[in-house]
XYZ file of C-alpha atoms in Angstrom:
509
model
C 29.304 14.869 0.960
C 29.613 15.431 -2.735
C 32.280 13.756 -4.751
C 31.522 16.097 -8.176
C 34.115 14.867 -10.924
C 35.552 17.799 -13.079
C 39.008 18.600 -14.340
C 42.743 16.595 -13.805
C 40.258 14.037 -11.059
C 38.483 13.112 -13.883
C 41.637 12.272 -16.086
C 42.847 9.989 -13.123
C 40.118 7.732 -13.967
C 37.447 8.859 -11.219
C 34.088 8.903 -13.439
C 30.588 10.139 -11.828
C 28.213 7.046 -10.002
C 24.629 7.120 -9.041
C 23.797 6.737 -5.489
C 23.784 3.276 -4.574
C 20.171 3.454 -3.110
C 18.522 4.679 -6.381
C 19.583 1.089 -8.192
C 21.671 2.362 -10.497
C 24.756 3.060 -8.811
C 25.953 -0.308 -8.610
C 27.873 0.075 -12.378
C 30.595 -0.510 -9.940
C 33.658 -0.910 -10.093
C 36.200 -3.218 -8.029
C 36.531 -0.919 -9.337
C 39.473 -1.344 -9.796
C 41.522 -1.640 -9.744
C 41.482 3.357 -10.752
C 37.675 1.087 -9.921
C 35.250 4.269 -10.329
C 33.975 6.902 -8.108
C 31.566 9.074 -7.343
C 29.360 11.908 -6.926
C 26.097 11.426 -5.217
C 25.390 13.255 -2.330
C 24.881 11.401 0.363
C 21.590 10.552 1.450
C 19.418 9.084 4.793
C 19.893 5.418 4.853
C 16.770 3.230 4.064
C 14.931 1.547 6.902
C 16.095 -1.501 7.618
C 13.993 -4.888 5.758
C 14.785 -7.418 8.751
C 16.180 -10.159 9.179
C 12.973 -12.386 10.047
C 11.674 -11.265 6.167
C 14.840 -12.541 5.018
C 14.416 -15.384 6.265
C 11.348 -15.960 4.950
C 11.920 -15.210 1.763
C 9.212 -12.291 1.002
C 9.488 -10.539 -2.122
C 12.259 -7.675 -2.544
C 11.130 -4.690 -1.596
C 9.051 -2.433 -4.173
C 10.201 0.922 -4.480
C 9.140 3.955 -6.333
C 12.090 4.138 -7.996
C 12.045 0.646 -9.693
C 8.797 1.265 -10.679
C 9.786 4.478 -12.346
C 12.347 2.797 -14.107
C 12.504 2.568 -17.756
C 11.314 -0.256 -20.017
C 14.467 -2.405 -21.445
C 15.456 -1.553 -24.979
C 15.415 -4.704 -26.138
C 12.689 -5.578 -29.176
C 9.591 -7.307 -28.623
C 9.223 -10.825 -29.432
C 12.843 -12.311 -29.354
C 13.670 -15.810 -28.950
C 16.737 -17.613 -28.863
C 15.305 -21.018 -29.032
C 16.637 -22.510 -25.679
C 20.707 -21.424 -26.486
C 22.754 -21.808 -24.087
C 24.484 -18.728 -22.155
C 27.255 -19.811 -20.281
C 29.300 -17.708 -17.561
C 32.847 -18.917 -16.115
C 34.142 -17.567 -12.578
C 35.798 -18.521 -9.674
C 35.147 -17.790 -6.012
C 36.338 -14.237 -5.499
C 34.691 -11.839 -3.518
C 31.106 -11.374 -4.197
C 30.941 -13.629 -7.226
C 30.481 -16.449 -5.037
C 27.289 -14.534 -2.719
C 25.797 -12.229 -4.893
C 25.138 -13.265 -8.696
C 24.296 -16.760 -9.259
C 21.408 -19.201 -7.850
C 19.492 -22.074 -9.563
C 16.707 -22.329 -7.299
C 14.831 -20.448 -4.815
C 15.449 -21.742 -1.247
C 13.634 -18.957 0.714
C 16.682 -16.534 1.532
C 15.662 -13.612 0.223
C 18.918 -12.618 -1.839
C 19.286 -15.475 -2.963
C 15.798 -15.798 -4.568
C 16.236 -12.406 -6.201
C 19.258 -13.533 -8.104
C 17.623 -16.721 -8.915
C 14.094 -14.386 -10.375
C 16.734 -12.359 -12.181
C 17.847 -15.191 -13.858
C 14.321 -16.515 -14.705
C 12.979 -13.907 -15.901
C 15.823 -13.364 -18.407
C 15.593 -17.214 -19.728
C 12.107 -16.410 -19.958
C 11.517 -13.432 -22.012
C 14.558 -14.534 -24.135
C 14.235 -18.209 -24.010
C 17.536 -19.172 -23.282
C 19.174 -20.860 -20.696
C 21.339 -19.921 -18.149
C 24.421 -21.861 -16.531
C 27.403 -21.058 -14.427
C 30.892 -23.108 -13.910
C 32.630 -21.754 -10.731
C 36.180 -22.611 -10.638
C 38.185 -22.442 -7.011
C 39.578 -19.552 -5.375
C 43.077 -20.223 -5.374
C 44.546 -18.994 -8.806
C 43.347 -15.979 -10.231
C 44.696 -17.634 -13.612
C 41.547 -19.922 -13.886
C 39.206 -17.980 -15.675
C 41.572 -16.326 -18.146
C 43.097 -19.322 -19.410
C 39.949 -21.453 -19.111
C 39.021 -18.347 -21.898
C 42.404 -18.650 -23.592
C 41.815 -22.280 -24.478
C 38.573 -22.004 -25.819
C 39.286 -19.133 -27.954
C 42.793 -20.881 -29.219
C 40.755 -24.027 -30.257
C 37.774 -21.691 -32.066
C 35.428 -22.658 -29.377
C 32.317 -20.977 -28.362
C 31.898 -22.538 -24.561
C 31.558 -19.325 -22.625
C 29.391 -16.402 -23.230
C 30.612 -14.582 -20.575
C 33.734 -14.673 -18.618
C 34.094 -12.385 -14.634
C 37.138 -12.501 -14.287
C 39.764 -11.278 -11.366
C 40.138 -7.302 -10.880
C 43.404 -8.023 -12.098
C 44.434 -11.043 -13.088
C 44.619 -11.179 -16.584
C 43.051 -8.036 -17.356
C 45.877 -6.535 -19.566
C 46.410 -9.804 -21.171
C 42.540 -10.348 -22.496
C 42.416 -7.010 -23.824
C 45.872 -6.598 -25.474
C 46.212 -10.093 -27.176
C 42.803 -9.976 -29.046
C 40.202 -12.772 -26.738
C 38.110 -10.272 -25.950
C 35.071 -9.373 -28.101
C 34.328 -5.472 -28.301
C 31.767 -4.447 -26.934
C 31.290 -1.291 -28.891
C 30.233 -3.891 -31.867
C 27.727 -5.987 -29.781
C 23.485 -6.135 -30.908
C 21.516 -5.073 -28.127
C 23.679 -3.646 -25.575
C 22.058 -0.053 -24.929
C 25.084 1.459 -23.138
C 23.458 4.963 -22.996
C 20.958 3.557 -20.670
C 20.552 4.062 -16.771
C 21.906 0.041 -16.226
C 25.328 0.808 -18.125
C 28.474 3.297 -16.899
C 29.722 4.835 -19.898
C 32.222 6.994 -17.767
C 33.418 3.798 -16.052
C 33.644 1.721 -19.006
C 35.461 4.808 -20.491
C 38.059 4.457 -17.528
C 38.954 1.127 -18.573
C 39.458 1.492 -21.847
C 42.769 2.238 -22.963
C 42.623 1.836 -26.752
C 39.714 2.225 -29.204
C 37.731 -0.482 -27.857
C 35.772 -1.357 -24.961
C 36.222 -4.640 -23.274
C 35.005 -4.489 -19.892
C 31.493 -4.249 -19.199
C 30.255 -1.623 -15.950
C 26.688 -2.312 -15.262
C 24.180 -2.738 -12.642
C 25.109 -6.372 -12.834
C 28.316 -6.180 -11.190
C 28.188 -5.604 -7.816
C 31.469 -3.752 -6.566
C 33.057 -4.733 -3.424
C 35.364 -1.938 -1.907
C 37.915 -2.884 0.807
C 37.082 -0.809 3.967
C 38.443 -0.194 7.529
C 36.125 -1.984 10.234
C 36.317 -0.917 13.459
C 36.386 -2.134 16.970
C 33.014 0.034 18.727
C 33.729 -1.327 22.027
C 37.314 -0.235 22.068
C 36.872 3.150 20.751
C 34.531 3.265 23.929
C 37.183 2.237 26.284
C 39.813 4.445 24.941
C 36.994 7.512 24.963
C 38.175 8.471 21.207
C 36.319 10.631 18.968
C 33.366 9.196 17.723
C 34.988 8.142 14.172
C 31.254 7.869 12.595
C 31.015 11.768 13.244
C 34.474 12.307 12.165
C 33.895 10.469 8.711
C 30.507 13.366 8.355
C 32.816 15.839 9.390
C 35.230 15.450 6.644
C 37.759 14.759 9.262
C 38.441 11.385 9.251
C 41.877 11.527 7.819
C 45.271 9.656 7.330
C 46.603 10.997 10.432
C 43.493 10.749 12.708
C 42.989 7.504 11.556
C 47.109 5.896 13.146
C 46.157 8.403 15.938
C 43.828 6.175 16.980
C 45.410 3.050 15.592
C 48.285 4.035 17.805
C 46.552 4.587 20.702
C 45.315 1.340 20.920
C 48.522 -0.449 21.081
C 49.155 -2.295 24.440
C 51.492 -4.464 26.281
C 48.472 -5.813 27.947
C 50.643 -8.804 30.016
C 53.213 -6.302 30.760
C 56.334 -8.610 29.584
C 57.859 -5.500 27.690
C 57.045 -6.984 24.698
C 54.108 -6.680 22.063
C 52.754 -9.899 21.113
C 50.563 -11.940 18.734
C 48.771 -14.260 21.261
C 48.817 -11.762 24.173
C 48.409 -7.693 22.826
C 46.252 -5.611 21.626
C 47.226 -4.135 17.881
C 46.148 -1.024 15.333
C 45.599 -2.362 12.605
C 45.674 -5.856 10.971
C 44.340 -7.374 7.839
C 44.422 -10.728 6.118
C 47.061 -10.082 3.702
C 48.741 -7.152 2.324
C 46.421 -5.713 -0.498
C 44.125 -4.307 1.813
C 47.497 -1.324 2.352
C 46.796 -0.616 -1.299
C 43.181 1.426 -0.599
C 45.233 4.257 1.790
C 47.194 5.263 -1.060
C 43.773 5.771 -3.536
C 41.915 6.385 -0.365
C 44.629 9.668 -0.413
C 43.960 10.491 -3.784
C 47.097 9.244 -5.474
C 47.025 6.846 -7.768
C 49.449 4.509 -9.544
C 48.508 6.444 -13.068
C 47.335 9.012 -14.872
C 45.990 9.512 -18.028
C 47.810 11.963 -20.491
C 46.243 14.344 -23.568
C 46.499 11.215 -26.043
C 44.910 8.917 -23.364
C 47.318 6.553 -22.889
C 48.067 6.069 -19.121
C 51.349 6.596 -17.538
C 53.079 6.688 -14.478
C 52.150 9.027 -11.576
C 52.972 7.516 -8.100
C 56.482 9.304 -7.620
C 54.914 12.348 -6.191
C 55.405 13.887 -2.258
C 52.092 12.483 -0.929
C 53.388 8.953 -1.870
C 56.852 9.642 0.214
C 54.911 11.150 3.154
C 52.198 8.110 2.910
C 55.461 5.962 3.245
C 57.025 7.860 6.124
C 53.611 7.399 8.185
C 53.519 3.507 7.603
C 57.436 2.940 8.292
C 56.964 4.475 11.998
C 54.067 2.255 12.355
C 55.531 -0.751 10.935
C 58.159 0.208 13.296
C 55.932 1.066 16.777
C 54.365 -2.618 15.749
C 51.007 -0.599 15.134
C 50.604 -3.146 12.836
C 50.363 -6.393 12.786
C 50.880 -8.968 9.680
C 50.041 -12.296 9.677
C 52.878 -14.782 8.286
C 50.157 -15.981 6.407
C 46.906 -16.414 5.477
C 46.312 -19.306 7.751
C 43.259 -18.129 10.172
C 44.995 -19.338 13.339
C 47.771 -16.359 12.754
C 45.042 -13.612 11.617
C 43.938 -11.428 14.270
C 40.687 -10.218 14.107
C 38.277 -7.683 15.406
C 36.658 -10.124 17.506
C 39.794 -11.160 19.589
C 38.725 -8.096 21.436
C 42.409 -6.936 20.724
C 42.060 -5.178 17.657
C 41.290 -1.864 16.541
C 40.824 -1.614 12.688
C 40.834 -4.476 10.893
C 41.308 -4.223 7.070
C 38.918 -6.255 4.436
C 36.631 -6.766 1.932
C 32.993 -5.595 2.202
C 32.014 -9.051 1.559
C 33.849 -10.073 4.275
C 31.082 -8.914 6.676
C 28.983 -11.809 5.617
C 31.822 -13.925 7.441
C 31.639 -11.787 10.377
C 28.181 -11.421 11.411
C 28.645 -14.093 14.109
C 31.056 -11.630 15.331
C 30.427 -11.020 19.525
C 32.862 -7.641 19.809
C 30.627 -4.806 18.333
C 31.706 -3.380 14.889
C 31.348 -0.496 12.374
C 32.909 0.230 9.342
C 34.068 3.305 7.871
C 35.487 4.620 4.327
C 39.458 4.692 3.773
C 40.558 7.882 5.395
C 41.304 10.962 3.580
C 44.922 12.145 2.880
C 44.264 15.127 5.254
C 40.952 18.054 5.353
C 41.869 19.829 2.484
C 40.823 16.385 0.277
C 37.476 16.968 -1.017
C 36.093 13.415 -0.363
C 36.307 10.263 0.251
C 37.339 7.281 -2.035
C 36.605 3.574 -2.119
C 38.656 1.093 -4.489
C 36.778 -1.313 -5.588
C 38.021 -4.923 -5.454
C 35.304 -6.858 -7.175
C 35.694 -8.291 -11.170
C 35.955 -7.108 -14.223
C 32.891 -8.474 -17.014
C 34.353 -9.683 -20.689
C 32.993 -11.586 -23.592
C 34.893 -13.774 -25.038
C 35.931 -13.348 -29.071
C 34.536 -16.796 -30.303
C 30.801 -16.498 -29.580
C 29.078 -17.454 -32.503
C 25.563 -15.863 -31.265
C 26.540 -12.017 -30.363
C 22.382 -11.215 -30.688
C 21.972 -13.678 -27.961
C 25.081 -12.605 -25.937
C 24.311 -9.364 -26.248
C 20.464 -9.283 -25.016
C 21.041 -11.147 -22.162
C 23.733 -9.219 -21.072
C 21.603 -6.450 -21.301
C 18.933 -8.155 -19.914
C 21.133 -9.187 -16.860
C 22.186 -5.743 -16.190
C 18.110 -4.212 -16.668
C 16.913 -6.922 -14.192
C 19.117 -6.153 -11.562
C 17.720 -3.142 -10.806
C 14.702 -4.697 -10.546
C 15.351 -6.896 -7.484
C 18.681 -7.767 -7.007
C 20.124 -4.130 -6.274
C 17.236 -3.352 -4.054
C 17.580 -6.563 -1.877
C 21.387 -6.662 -1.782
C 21.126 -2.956 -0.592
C 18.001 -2.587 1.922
C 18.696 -6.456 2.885
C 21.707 -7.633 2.584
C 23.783 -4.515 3.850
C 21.583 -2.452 5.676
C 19.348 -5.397 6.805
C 21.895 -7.820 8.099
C 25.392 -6.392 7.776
C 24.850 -3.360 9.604
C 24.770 -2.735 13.105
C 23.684 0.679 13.781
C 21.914 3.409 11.735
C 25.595 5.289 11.258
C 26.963 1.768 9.535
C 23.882 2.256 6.973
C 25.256 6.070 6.328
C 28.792 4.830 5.694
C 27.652 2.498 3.079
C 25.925 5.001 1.258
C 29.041 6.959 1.672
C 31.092 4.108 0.717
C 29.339 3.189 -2.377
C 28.781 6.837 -3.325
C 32.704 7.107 -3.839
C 33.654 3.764 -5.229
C 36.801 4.365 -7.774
C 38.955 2.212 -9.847
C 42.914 2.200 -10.203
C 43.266 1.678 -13.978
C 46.938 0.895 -13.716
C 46.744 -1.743 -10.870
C 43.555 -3.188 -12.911
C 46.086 -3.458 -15.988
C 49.503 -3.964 -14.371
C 49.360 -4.683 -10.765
C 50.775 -8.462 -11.052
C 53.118 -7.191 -13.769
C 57.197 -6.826 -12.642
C 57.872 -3.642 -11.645
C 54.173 -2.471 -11.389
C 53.398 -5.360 -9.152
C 55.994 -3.570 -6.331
C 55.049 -0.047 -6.767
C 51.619 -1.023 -6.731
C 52.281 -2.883 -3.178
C 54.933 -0.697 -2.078
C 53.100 0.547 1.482
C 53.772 -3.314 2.143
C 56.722 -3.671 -0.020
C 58.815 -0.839 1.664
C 57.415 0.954 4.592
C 55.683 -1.873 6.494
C 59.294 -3.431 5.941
C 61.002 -0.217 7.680
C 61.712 1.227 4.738
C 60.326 4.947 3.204
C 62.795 5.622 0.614
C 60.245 5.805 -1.987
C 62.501 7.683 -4.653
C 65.015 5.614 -4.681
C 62.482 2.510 -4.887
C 60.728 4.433 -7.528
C 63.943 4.577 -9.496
C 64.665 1.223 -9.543
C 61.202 -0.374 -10.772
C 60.467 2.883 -13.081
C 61.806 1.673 -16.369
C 60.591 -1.956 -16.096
C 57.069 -0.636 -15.468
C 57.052 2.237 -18.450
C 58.561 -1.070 -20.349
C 55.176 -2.791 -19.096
C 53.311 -0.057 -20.472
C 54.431 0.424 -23.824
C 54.646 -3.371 -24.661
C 50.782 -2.968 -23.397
C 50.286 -0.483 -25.924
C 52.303 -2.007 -28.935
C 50.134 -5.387 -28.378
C 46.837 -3.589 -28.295
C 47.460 -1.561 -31.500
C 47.818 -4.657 -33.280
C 45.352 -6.144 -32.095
C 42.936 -3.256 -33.070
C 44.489 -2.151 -36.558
């Protein structure tokens, strides 16, 4: 499966990737919001590492590609006397598993993160620290940054913010520090994404960091084994190899697994068996990108504009309006977890979520895969995967940007050390997945991660915010009249855009 990036794809904000296995290919993305893409072929998953050397806590597995890897570029002999390097977060998808530890307590990711971070305070003597904020505002971390940058203050050294919270804000009203400018940061090497980073920048600046330190974390369609079994459906593994798994095979088999299974005419929460469900309504967001259309483009003098009002997006709205209407779908009132329906009910064919989420659902009794977003239909070329993980800034007050800037580099080097290799052969193909075609579709998955630039920017903005949403703003509320939804949010969005603009030229005159 190749995923080569040439021509108008390219524009769209779809740069080229590394395969995930080689440890570079995690310059993610979370992509994403148009969060990055791809263009490895897809190759033979690893063996598995189990879980009983997990659990014990061995070291990460040594591979000939780590120790092929080049030295860091960073100059003998520095020392930062002890300063303190600071990172804010909050708990938002795999900030809160994958990047921070203070002590080794024999799982074995979480003692590579922790010998990523001690081997960086050692060779640059400085000292690492964390404050992770809740998970219920995706305002924390950009107005914890706000504050300290309004009051002069140099408190954090690095900020990971939300995929989109914030994002157009930081960059467009000057509390970001260019990274362009910053000592040390070698972002020609293997650890950085140029392309990516190249995506995301939509002025003369670059603000948000792509490197091997951000682990992506796509949304992707899990999927009920058993009950593909019982309804003797295609096996969707070999469909996804095939090039085949597509929009419409994809509610085929959602449909088919809709039942009235009491018989009281009537399909049910508490009783039925559903298509599709997910725990709230961004997860509808990945079939659009997962089709190839995205929210924006970019135009010959690189700004970004609209480019969702097209006929895939109608016919993308048509499909989810008759299954909104069959109740193919089923939508929680809210987030509550005794209204979600899961996978594991039994009564459940695809459920929608997070990659991370499979941490959650390893106690899980009813077998599961997981598969890619489906293609728009064969003709597609490949596959793509939104990524939903953060976005990396700096804020502008640092006072040290020699220090900030090595052990940001650092960070991103070491990672490929240890942390990619564990979080890949360990964590995802060691624990997470339950056959040898799961391990595949991960490679697959992380070979065509992609970001949506506009929802990165935009998608909480008015106007954006709906057409970013609108598969759960219109059709899974009966409703396909794109065009004339289109037409009314149009003007407040291109308002959204050029006030972006306007802000960001000022900021970088």
């Amino acid at each position: 499966m190749r995923g080569d990036v040439t021509g108008p794809a390219f524009e769209k904000g779809i740069p080229k990737m590394k395969n995930l296995r080689l440890f570079a290919g995690l310059c993610a993305a979370l992509t994403m919001a148009s969060v990055l893409s791809a263009c490895g072929d897809t190759a033979t998953a690893p063996s598995k590492d189990t879980e009983a050397k997990g659990q014990e806590g061995t070291a990460a597995i040594e591979t000939e590609e780590v120790a092929k890897r080049p030295p860091v570029n960073l100059p003998d002999g520095l020392d930062f006397g002890g300063a303190a390097f600071n990172s804010i977060t909050f708990e938002w998808q795999g900030y809160k598993y994958y990047f921070f530890a203070d002590e080794e307590n024999g799982d074995i990711m979480n003692d590579a993160i922790y010998h990523r971070r001690q081997g960086v305070e050692d060779k640059l003597n400085v000292k690492l620290s964390d404050e992770m904020l809740g998970n219920d505002s995706t305002e924390y971390v950009q107005n914890a940054v706000k504050k300290t940058v309004l009051g002069g203050e140099d408190v954090y050294q690095q900020a990971l913010f939300h995929c989109i919270g914030g994002i157009a804000t930081m960059a467009s009203s000057g509390y970001l520090y260019n990274l362009d400018d910053m000592p040390y940061l070698d972002l020609k090497a293997e650890w950085w994404n140029q392309e990516q980073m190249d995506v995301l920048r939509l002025g003369k600046n670059t603000y948000y960091a792509v490197n091997d330190y951000m682990i992506p974390c796509p949304y992707i369609c899990y999927f009920n084994k058993e009950m593909v079994q019982r309804l003797d459906y295609e096996n969707p593994y070999d469909l996804v190899y095939q090039g085949k798994w597509t929009l419409d095979k994809f509610i085929e088999m959602a449909r088919g697994a809709v039942s009235d299974l009491n018989g009281d005419g009537k399909i049910d929460f508490e009783n039925d068996s559903f298509g599709i469900s997910s725990n709230e309504t961004s997860k509808y967001i990945s079939f659009m990108t997962g089709s190839g259309q995205f929210i924006t483009e970019k135009g010959a003098d690189g700004h970004i504009a609209l480019a969702i009002n097209t006929p895939k997006t109608q016919s993308i709205m048509e499909r989810f309006t008759v299954l909104a209407d069959e109740k193919v779908c089923y939508i929680p009132p809210s987030q509550d977890e005794a209204v979600q329906l899961t996978i594991n009910s039994g009564r459940l064919m695809f459920q929608l979520n997070a990659l991370s989420s499979a941490e959650m659902m390893r106690d899980y009794t009813v077998d599961f895969g997981f598969l890619p977003y489906p293609k728009y239909d064969e003709a597609q070329e490949r596959y793509y995967s939104m990524d939903w993980g953060g976005l990396m800034g700096v804020p502008t007050t640092i006072t040290n940007p020699e220090m900030v800037g090595a052990v940001t580099d650092l960070l991103a080097y070491e990672s490929g050390n240890e942390v990619i290799p564990t979080y890949y052969q360990t964590v995802l193909t060691g624990k997470l997945a339950r056959d040898e075609d799961a391990e595949k579709m991960l490679d697959i998955i992380f070979d065509t991660i992609c970001y949506e630039v506009g929802g990165n920017y935009f998608g909480f903005s008015g106007g954006f915010n709906e057409l970013f949403y609108s598969i759960s703003n219109l059709a899974l509320k009966g409703n396909s009249d794109f065009a004339s939804f289109y037409a009314k949010k149009e003007k407040t969005s291109n308002k959204t855009i050029d006030k972006f603009y306007a802000d960001l030229e000022n900021v970088e005159e």
